[in-house]
PDB file of C-alpha atoms in Angstrom:
ATOM      1  CA  UNK L   1     -27.472  -7.027   8.178  1.00 44.00           C
ATOM      2  CA  UNK L   2     -24.456  -7.809   9.399  1.00 46.00           C
ATOM      3  CA  UNK L   3     -23.863  -8.874   5.303  1.00 48.00           C
ATOM      4  CA  UNK L   4     -25.315  -5.275   4.434  1.00 41.00           C
ATOM      5  CA  UNK L   5     -23.669  -3.166   5.552  1.00 41.00           C
ATOM      6  CA  UNK L   6     -20.005  -5.234   5.656  1.00 46.00           C
ATOM      7  CA  UNK L   7     -20.898  -5.318   1.461  1.00 44.00           C
ATOM      8  CA  UNK L   8     -21.521  -1.690   1.310  1.00 41.00           C
ATOM      9  CA  UNK L   9     -18.490  -1.001   3.456  1.00 44.00           C
ATOM     10  CA  UNK L  10     -16.690  -2.778   0.985  1.00 45.00           C
ATOM     11  CA  UNK L  11     -18.243  -1.327  -2.865  1.00 41.00           C
ATOM     12  CA  UNK L  12     -17.238   1.985  -0.458  1.00 42.00           C
ATOM     13  CA  UNK L  13     -13.863   1.269  -0.451  1.00 43.00           C
ATOM     14  CA  UNK L  14     -13.227   0.670  -3.515  1.00 43.00           C
ATOM     15  CA  UNK L  15     -14.073   3.085  -5.110  1.00 40.00           C
ATOM     16  CA  UNK L  16     -11.193   4.660  -6.866  1.00 40.00           C
ATOM     17  CA  UNK L  17      -8.481   7.190  -5.625  1.00 42.00           C
ATOM     18  CA  UNK L  18      -8.881  10.451  -6.787  1.00 42.00           C
ATOM     19  CA  UNK L  19      -6.183  11.840  -8.268  1.00 41.00           C
ATOM     20  CA  UNK L  20      -4.304  15.780  -8.562  1.00 44.00           C
ATOM     21  CA  UNK L  21      -5.644  17.386 -11.472  1.00 41.00           C
ATOM     22  CA  UNK L  22      -1.913  18.132 -13.147  1.00 46.00           C
ATOM     23  CA  UNK L  23      -0.426  14.697 -11.781  1.00 62.00           C
ATOM     24  CA  UNK L  24       1.211  11.851 -14.166  1.00 81.00           C
ATOM     25  CA  UNK L  25       4.438  10.256 -13.803  1.00 88.00           C
ATOM     26  CA  UNK L  26       7.393  11.427 -15.170  1.00 91.00           C
ATOM     27  CA  UNK L  27       7.743   8.797 -18.711  1.00 93.00           C
ATOM     28  CA  UNK L  28      11.317   7.753 -18.646  1.00 94.00           C
ATOM     29  CA  UNK L  29      11.439   6.619 -14.254  1.00 95.00           C
ATOM     30  CA  UNK L  30       7.762   5.000 -15.593  1.00 94.00           C
ATOM     31  CA  UNK L  31      10.176   3.128 -18.761  1.00 95.00           C
ATOM     32  CA  UNK L  32      12.960   2.391 -15.806  1.00 96.00           C
ATOM     33  CA  UNK L  33      10.758   1.226 -13.575  1.00 97.00           C
ATOM     34  CA  UNK L  34       9.204  -1.359 -16.041  1.00 95.00           C
ATOM     35  CA  UNK L  35      12.259  -2.868 -17.294  1.00 96.00           C
ATOM     36  CA  UNK L  36      14.765  -3.081 -14.403  1.00 97.00           C
ATOM     37  CA  UNK L  37      12.289  -2.569 -11.001  1.00 98.00           C
ATOM     38  CA  UNK L  38      14.961  -0.463  -9.942  1.00 98.00           C
ATOM     39  CA  UNK L  39      13.802   3.391  -9.562  1.00 97.00           C
ATOM     40  CA  UNK L  40      14.468   4.814  -5.936  1.00 97.00           C
ATOM     41  CA  UNK L  41      13.277   8.628  -6.284  1.00 97.00           C
ATOM     42  CA  UNK L  42      11.016   7.812  -9.585  1.00 96.00           C
ATOM     43  CA  UNK L  43       8.173  10.081 -10.342  1.00 97.00           C
ATOM     44  CA  UNK L  44       5.244   7.452 -10.026  1.00 97.00           C
ATOM     45  CA  UNK L  45       2.611  10.522  -9.261  1.00 96.00           C
ATOM     46  CA  UNK L  46      -0.742   8.840 -10.141  1.00 95.00           C
ATOM     47  CA  UNK L  47       0.786   6.100 -12.766  1.00 96.00           C
ATOM     48  CA  UNK L  48      -1.451   2.979 -13.210  1.00 96.00           C
ATOM     49  CA  UNK L  49       0.908   0.241 -12.445  1.00 97.00           C
ATOM     50  CA  UNK L  50      -2.478  -2.177 -11.651  1.00 97.00           C
ATOM     51  CA  UNK L  51      -1.242  -6.281 -11.930  1.00 98.00           C
ATOM     52  CA  UNK L  52       2.072  -5.159 -12.465  1.00 97.00           C
ATOM     53  CA  UNK L  53       4.740  -7.477 -11.317  1.00 98.00           C
ATOM     54  CA  UNK L  54       7.418  -5.397  -9.830  1.00 98.00           C
ATOM     55  CA  UNK L  55       8.266  -8.353  -6.833  1.00 98.00           C
ATOM     56  CA  UNK L  56      11.684  -7.183  -5.264  1.00 98.00           C
ATOM     57  CA  UNK L  57      10.919  -3.386  -6.580  1.00 98.00           C
ATOM     58  CA  UNK L  58      13.455  -1.343  -5.645  1.00 98.00           C
ATOM     59  CA  UNK L  59      11.344   2.355  -5.102  1.00 98.00           C
ATOM     60  CA  UNK L  60      13.058   3.753  -2.004  1.00 98.00           C
ATOM     61  CA  UNK L  61      11.553   7.688  -1.770  1.00 98.00           C
ATOM     62  CA  UNK L  62       9.358   7.301  -4.791  1.00 98.00           C
ATOM     63  CA  UNK L  63       6.769   9.508  -5.470  1.00 97.00           C
ATOM     64  CA  UNK L  64       4.051   7.229  -5.835  1.00 98.00           C
ATOM     65  CA  UNK L  65       0.954  10.029  -5.015  1.00 97.00           C
ATOM     66  CA  UNK L  66      -2.088   8.352  -5.624  1.00 97.00           C
ATOM     67  CA  UNK L  67      -0.855   5.730  -7.673  1.00 97.00           C
ATOM     68  CA  UNK L  68      -2.913   2.024  -8.941  1.00 98.00           C
ATOM     69  CA  UNK L  69      -1.017  -0.466  -7.817  1.00 98.00           C
ATOM     70  CA  UNK L  70      -4.089  -2.891  -7.577  1.00 98.00           C
ATOM     71  CA  UNK L  71      -3.789  -6.462  -8.159  1.00 98.00           C
ATOM     72  CA  UNK L  72      -0.027  -5.472  -8.530  1.00 98.00           C
ATOM     73  CA  UNK L  73       2.934  -7.778  -6.987  1.00 98.00           C
ATOM     74  CA  UNK L  74       5.364  -5.974  -4.887  1.00 98.00           C
ATOM     75  CA  UNK L  75       6.153  -9.048  -2.566  1.00 98.00           C
ATOM     76  CA  UNK L  76       9.900  -8.317  -1.274  1.00 98.00           C
ATOM     77  CA  UNK L  77       9.483  -4.649  -3.011  1.00 98.00           C
ATOM     78  CA  UNK L  78      12.074  -2.497  -1.089  1.00 98.00           C
ATOM     79  CA  UNK L  79      10.022   1.102  -0.823  1.00 98.00           C
ATOM     80  CA  UNK L  80      11.756   2.771   2.161  1.00 98.00           C
ATOM     81  CA  UNK L  81      10.267   6.138   2.498  1.00 98.00           C
ATOM     82  CA  UNK L  82       8.407   5.721  -0.410  1.00 98.00           C
ATOM     83  CA  UNK L  83       5.258   8.361  -0.410  1.00 98.00           C
ATOM     84  CA  UNK L  84       2.334   6.808  -1.470  1.00 98.00           C
ATOM     85  CA  UNK L  85      -0.707   8.595  -0.095  1.00 98.00           C
ATOM     86  CA  UNK L  86      -3.363   7.745  -1.259  1.00 98.00           C
ATOM     87  CA  UNK L  87      -2.754   5.253  -3.350  1.00 98.00           C
ATOM     88  CA  UNK L  88      -4.350   1.895  -4.145  1.00 98.00           C
ATOM     89  CA  UNK L  89      -3.577  -0.996  -3.274  1.00 98.00           C
ATOM     90  CA  UNK L  90      -6.545  -2.890  -3.336  1.00 98.00           C
ATOM     91  CA  UNK L  91      -5.632  -7.133  -3.948  1.00 98.00           C
ATOM     92  CA  UNK L  92      -2.353  -6.536  -4.257  1.00 98.00           C
ATOM     93  CA  UNK L  93       0.825  -8.480  -3.078  1.00 98.00           C
ATOM     94  CA  UNK L  94       3.112  -6.675  -0.505  1.00 98.00           C
ATOM     95  CA  UNK L  95       4.377  -9.522   1.546  1.00 98.00           C
ATOM     96  CA  UNK L  96       8.023  -8.964   3.313  1.00 98.00           C
ATOM     97  CA  UNK L  97       7.227  -5.782   1.378  1.00 98.00           C
ATOM     98  CA  UNK L  98      10.254  -2.648   3.168  1.00 98.00           C
ATOM     99  CA  UNK L  99       7.522   0.585   3.804  1.00 98.00           C
ATOM    100  CA  UNK L 100       9.709   1.506   6.912  1.00 98.00           C
ATOM    101  CA  UNK L 101       9.309   5.604   6.856  1.00 98.00           C
ATOM    102  CA  UNK L 102       6.919   5.145   4.126  1.00 98.00           C
ATOM    103  CA  UNK L 103       3.358   7.392   3.684  1.00 98.00           C
ATOM    104  CA  UNK L 104       0.352   5.140   2.870  1.00 98.00           C
ATOM    105  CA  UNK L 105      -1.750   7.776   4.064  1.00 98.00           C
ATOM    106  CA  UNK L 106      -5.431   8.178   2.955  1.00 98.00           C
ATOM    107  CA  UNK L 107      -3.872   4.956   1.001  1.00 98.00           C
ATOM    108  CA  UNK L 108      -6.957   2.639   0.087  1.00 98.00           C
ATOM    109  CA  UNK L 109      -5.355  -1.347   0.746  1.00 98.00           C
ATOM    110  CA  UNK L 110      -8.677  -3.418   0.978  1.00 98.00           C
ATOM    111  CA  UNK L 111      -7.924  -7.540   1.306  1.00 98.00           C
ATOM    112  CA  UNK L 112      -3.935  -6.867   0.602  1.00 98.00           C
ATOM    113  CA  UNK L 113      -1.501  -9.220   1.263  1.00 98.00           C
ATOM    114  CA  UNK L 114       1.393  -7.567   3.755  1.00 98.00           C
ATOM    115  CA  UNK L 115       2.081 -10.492   5.506  1.00 98.00           C
ATOM    116  CA  UNK L 116       5.417 -10.434   7.084  1.00 98.00           C
ATOM    117  CA  UNK L 117       5.577  -6.518   6.301  1.00 98.00           C
ATOM    118  CA  UNK L 118       7.726  -4.154   7.648  1.00 98.00           C
ATOM    119  CA  UNK L 119       6.021  -0.835   7.588  1.00 98.00           C
ATOM    120  CA  UNK L 120       8.162  -0.027  10.983  1.00 98.00           C
ATOM    121  CA  UNK L 121       7.759   4.522  11.824  1.00 98.00           C
ATOM    122  CA  UNK L 122       5.047   4.480   8.689  1.00 98.00           C
ATOM    123  CA  UNK L 123       2.275   7.067   8.293  1.00 98.00           C
ATOM    124  CA  UNK L 124      -0.599   5.027   8.050  1.00 98.00           C
ATOM    125  CA  UNK L 125      -3.057   7.688   8.530  1.00 98.00           C
ATOM    126  CA  UNK L 126      -6.329   7.015   6.824  1.00 98.00           C
ATOM    127  CA  UNK L 127      -5.300   4.021   5.705  1.00 98.00           C
ATOM    128  CA  UNK L 128      -7.284   1.455   4.183  1.00 98.00           C
ATOM    129  CA  UNK L 129      -6.569  -2.382   5.546  1.00 98.00           C
ATOM    130  CA  UNK L 130     -10.039  -3.732   5.543  1.00 98.00           C
ATOM    131  CA  UNK L 131     -10.052  -6.925   5.439  1.00 98.00           C
ATOM    132  CA  UNK L 132      -5.967  -7.428   4.745  1.00 98.00           C
ATOM    133  CA  UNK L 133      -3.748  -9.819   5.218  1.00 98.00           C
ATOM    134  CA  UNK L 134      -1.750  -8.529   8.076  1.00 98.00           C
ATOM    135  CA  UNK L 135      -0.182 -11.324   9.393  1.00 98.00           C
ATOM    136  CA  UNK L 136       3.542 -10.530  11.400  1.00 98.00           C
ATOM    137  CA  UNK L 137       3.054  -7.249   9.839  1.00 98.00           C
ATOM    138  CA  UNK L 138       6.049  -4.297  12.244  1.00 98.00           C
ATOM    139  CA  UNK L 139       4.222  -2.112  12.827  1.00 98.00           C
ATOM    140  CA  UNK L 140       6.376  -0.576  15.592  1.00 97.00           C
ATOM    141  CA  UNK L 141       6.172   4.091  15.524  1.00 97.00           C
ATOM    142  CA  UNK L 142       3.645   3.889  12.911  1.00 97.00           C
ATOM    143  CA  UNK L 143       1.163   5.943  12.600  1.00 97.00           C
ATOM    144  CA  UNK L 144      -2.058   4.529  13.052  1.00 97.00           C
ATOM    145  CA  UNK L 145      -4.510   7.550  13.756  1.00 97.00           C
ATOM    146  CA  UNK L 146      -7.873   7.024  12.106  1.00 97.00           C
ATOM    147  CA  UNK L 147      -5.847   3.919  10.210  1.00 97.00           C
ATOM    148  CA  UNK L 148      -9.215   1.258   8.904  1.00 97.00           C
ATOM    149  CA  UNK L 149      -7.944  -1.908  10.757  1.00 97.00           C
ATOM    150  CA  UNK L 150     -11.547  -3.528  10.695  1.00 97.00           C
ATOM    151  CA  UNK L 151     -11.210  -7.316   9.310  1.00 97.00           C
ATOM    152  CA  UNK L 152      -8.049  -7.534   9.088  1.00 98.00           C
ATOM    153  CA  UNK L 153      -5.778 -10.435   9.985  1.00 98.00           C
ATOM    154  CA  UNK L 154      -3.494  -9.348  12.504  1.00 97.00           C
ATOM    155  CA  UNK L 155      -2.653 -12.315  14.225  1.00 97.00           C
ATOM    156  CA  UNK L 156       1.327 -11.945  15.423  1.00 97.00           C
ATOM    157  CA  UNK L 157       1.329  -8.462  14.253  1.00 97.00           C
ATOM    158  CA  UNK L 158       3.800  -6.289  16.397  1.00 97.00           C
ATOM    159  CA  UNK L 159       3.662  -2.633  17.486  1.00 95.00           C
ATOM    160  CA  UNK L 160      -0.919  -2.443  17.445  1.00 90.00           C
ATOM    161  CA  UNK L 161      -1.508  -0.922  20.390  1.00 76.00           C
ATOM    162  CA  UNK L 162      -5.164  -2.821  21.880  1.00 66.00           C
TER     163      UNK L 162
END
């Protein structure tokens, strides 16, 4: 019975993220990101970046609201202050990423890897980290209201309340 419930939860949480009507990324910003991996303050609202390699990318203060980054490689990326409300990071690699003061409220991070990630002062309210690898991640000062950490590996993580 527990397996059926767990599978149902995984299935329900992997449903696509709803993107607000009229939300679309700036084409110039999207091209710049793909060519240089450097796009601070870019408008990537609702962009489909699934499976993209953005290792080490600079996306400080970027608008990634409702973006699809499922399966993307964002390891060591700098997303300081980025707004990723409702974004889909299912199975994404965010190892050692800087998510300081980022907004990940209602984001889907099911099965994602955030090993050694910096989530200091991030808004993680209502985010889904089901089954995520959060080992040694820094959650100090983060908003953890209604966050789903079920099945997540939080060994060595800092700033999580018992």
